[in-house]
Structures are given as C-alpha cells and as structure tokens.
mmCIF file of C-alpha atoms in Angstrom:
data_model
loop_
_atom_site.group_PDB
_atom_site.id
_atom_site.type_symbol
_atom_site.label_atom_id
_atom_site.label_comp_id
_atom_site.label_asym_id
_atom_site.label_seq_id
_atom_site.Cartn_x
_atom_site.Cartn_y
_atom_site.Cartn_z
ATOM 1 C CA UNK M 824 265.756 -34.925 122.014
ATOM 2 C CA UNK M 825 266.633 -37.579 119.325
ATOM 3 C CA UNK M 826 265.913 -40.355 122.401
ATOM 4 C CA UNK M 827 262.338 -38.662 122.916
ATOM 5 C CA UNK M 828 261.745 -38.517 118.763
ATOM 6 C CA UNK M 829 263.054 -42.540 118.750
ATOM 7 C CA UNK M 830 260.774 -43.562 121.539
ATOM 8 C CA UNK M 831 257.697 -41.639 119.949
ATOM 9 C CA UNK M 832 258.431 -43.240 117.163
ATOM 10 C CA UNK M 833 258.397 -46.700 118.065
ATOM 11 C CA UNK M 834 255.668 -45.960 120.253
ATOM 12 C CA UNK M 835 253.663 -45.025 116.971
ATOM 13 C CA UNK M 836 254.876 -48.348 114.922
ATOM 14 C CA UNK M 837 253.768 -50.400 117.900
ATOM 15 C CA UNK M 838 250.536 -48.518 118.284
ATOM 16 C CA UNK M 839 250.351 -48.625 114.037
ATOM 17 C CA UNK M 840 251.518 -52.725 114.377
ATOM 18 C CA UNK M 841 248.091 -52.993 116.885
ATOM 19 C CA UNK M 842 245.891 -51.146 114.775
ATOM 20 C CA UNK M 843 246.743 -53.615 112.012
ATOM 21 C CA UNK M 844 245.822 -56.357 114.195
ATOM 22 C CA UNK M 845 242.521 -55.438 115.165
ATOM 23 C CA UNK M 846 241.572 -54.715 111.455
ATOM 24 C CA UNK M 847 243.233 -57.984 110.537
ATOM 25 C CA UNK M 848 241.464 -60.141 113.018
ATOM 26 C CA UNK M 849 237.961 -57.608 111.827
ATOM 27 C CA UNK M 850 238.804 -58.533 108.213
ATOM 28 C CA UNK M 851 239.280 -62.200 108.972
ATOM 29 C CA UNK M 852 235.701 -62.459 111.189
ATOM 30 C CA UNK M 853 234.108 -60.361 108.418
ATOM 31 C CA UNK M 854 234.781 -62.600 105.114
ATOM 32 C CA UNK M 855 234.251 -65.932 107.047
ATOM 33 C CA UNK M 856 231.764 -68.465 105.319
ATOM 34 C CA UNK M 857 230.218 -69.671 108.686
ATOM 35 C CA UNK M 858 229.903 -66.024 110.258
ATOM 36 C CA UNK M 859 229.668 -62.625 109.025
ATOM 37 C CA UNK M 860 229.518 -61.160 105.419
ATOM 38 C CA UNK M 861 230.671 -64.435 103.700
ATOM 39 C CA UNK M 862 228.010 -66.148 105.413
ATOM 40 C CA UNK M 863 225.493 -63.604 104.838
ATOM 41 C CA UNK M 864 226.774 -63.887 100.874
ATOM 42 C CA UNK M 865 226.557 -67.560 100.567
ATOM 43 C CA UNK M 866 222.737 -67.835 102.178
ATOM 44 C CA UNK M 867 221.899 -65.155 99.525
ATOM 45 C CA UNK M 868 223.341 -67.055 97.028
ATOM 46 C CA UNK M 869 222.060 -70.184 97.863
ATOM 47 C CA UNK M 870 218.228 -68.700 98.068
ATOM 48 C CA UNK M 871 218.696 -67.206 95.142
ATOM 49 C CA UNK M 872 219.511 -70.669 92.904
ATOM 50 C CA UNK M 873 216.644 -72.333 94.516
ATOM 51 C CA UNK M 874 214.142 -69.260 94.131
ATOM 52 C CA UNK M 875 215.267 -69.786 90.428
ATOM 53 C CA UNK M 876 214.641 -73.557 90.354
ATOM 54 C CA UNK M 877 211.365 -72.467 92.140
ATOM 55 C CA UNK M 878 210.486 -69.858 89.264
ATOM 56 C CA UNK M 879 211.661 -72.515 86.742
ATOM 57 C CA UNK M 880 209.306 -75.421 88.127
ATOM 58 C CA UNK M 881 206.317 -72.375 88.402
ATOM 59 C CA UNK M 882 206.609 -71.293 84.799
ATOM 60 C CA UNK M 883 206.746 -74.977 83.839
ATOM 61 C CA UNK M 884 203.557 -75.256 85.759
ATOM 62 C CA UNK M 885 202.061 -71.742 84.177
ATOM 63 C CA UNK M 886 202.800 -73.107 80.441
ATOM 64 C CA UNK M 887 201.219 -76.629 80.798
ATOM 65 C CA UNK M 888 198.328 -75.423 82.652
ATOM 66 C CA UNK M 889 198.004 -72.123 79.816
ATOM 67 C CA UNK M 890 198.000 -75.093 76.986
ATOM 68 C CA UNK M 891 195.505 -77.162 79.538
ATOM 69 C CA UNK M 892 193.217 -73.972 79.434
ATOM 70 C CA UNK M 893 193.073 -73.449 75.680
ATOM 71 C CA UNK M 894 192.579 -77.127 74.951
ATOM 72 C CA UNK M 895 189.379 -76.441 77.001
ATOM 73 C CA UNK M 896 188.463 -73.302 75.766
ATOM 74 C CA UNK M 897 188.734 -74.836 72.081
ATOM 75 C CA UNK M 898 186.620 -77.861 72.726
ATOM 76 C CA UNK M 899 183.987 -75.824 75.256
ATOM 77 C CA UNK M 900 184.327 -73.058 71.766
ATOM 78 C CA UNK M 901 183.403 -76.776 69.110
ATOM 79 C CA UNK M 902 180.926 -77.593 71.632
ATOM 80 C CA UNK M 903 179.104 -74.710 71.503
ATOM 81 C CA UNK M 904 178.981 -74.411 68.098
ATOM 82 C CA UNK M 905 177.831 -78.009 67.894
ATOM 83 C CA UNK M 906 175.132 -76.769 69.941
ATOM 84 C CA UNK M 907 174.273 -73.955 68.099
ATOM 85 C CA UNK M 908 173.965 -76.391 64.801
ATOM 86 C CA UNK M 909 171.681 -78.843 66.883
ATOM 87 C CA UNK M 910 169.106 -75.491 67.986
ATOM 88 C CA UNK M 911 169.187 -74.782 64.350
ATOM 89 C CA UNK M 912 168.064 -78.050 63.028
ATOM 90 C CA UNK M 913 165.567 -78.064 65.813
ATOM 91 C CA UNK M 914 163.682 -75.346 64.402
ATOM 92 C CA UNK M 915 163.417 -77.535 60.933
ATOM 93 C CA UNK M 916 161.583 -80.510 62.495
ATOM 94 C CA UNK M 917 157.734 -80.376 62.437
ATOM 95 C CA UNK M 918 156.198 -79.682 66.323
ATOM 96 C CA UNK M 919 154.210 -82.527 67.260
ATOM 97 C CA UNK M 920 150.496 -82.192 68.751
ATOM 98 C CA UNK M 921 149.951 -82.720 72.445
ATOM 99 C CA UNK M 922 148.728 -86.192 72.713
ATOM 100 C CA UNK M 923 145.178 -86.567 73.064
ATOM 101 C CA UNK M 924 143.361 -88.018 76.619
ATOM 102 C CA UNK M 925 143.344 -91.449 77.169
ATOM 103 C CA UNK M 926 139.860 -92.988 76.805
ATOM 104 C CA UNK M 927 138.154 -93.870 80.091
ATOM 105 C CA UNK M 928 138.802 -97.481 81.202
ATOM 106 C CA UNK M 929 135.496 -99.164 82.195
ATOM 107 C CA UNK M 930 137.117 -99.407 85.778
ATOM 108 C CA UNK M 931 135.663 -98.032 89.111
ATOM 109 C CA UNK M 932 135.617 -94.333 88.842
ATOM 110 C CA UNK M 933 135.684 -92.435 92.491
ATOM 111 C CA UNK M 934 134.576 -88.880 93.210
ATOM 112 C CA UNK M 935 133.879 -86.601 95.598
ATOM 113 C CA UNK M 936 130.233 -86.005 96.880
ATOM 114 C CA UNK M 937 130.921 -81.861 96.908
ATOM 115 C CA UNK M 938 128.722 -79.315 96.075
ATOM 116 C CA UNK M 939 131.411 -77.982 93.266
ATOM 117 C CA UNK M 940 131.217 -81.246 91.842
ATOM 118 C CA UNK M 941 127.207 -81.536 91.582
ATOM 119 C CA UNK M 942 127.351 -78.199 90.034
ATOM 120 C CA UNK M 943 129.798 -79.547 87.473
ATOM 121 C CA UNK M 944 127.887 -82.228 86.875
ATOM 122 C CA UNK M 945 124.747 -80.614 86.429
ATOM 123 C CA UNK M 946 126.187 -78.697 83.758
ATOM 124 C CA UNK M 947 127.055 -81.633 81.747
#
C-alpha cells in the first residue's frame, strides 16, 4: 500500500512539474515585447506618446490661429467703426446739384423720321 501511495505520489509531482511547464512557457509567450501582452502594451504606449505630441502640435495650432482670429476681429471691429465715423461726416457735407445738360454742339444732329417724333415736335 505504501508502494501504491509513493507511486501516486510521484505521479502527482510529475504531473504538478508539467503543469508548471505549460504555465511557464504561457507566462513567457504572454509578457514577450514582440508577441503577446507586452507587445500589445508597448504599441499602446507608443500611440499614446505620439497622440500626445499630436494633441500638443494641435493645441499649438488652436492658440495661434485663436490669437490670428481676434487680431482680425479687432481690426474688422476699428474698421467698422472707422466706417461708421466716415457715414457720419458724410451726412455734414452739403449735397451737390445734378449737373445741368450740356449745351447743344452746333454739330450734325440725327433723328428719326417717326410719327412719335413729329408729334413731339409739333408740340414744341
């Protein structure tokens, strides 16, 4: 009986000895850089510090274009006011008369022979 209990036994380390093989050679696959969870890790981390420099360069961009925006607004806001001065002085200067019609030259005249025309005439 002790044999049977020895046997069983060393059957079980073996079998335990296996198990921790397997899990050892898992383990080993699983933290790798090139493969598995390692790899997995380091791609993350490496997308992640360029989606920062990324978000870095973009708020760069946002800030320069936001001060780009109200240098525009403030000169398109001066502008406008300028304008609103130059309407307002307008209304101080004196309208000028239409200019009156030329005087005939003593040139060739041409008209048309049409009956609206005689009638025109006739009333002269």
């Amino acid at each position: 009986m002790a044999l049977v209990a020895d046997i069983l036994l060393i059957a079980g380390a073996l079998g335990a000895a296996f198990y921790c093989v397997v899990l050892s050679r898992r383990l080993s696959r699983f933290s790798s850089l090139e493969q598995g969870v390692g790899g997995a890790v380091s791609a993350l981390s490496t997308q992640v510090a360029e989606m920062t420099e990324t978000l870095e360069r973009t708020q760069a961009a946002a800030r320069e274009s936001s001060a780009s925006l109200e240098d525009s607004t403030r000169r398109a806001e001066t502008a406008a006011r300028n304008l609103e001065l130059l309407l307002a002085s307008m209304h101080d200067i004196p309208t000028q008369s239409a200019p009156e019609a030329a005087p005939r030259s003593g040139g060739p005249e041409f008209r048309r022979n049409t009956a609206a025309f005689r009638r025109r005439e006739a009333a002269e």
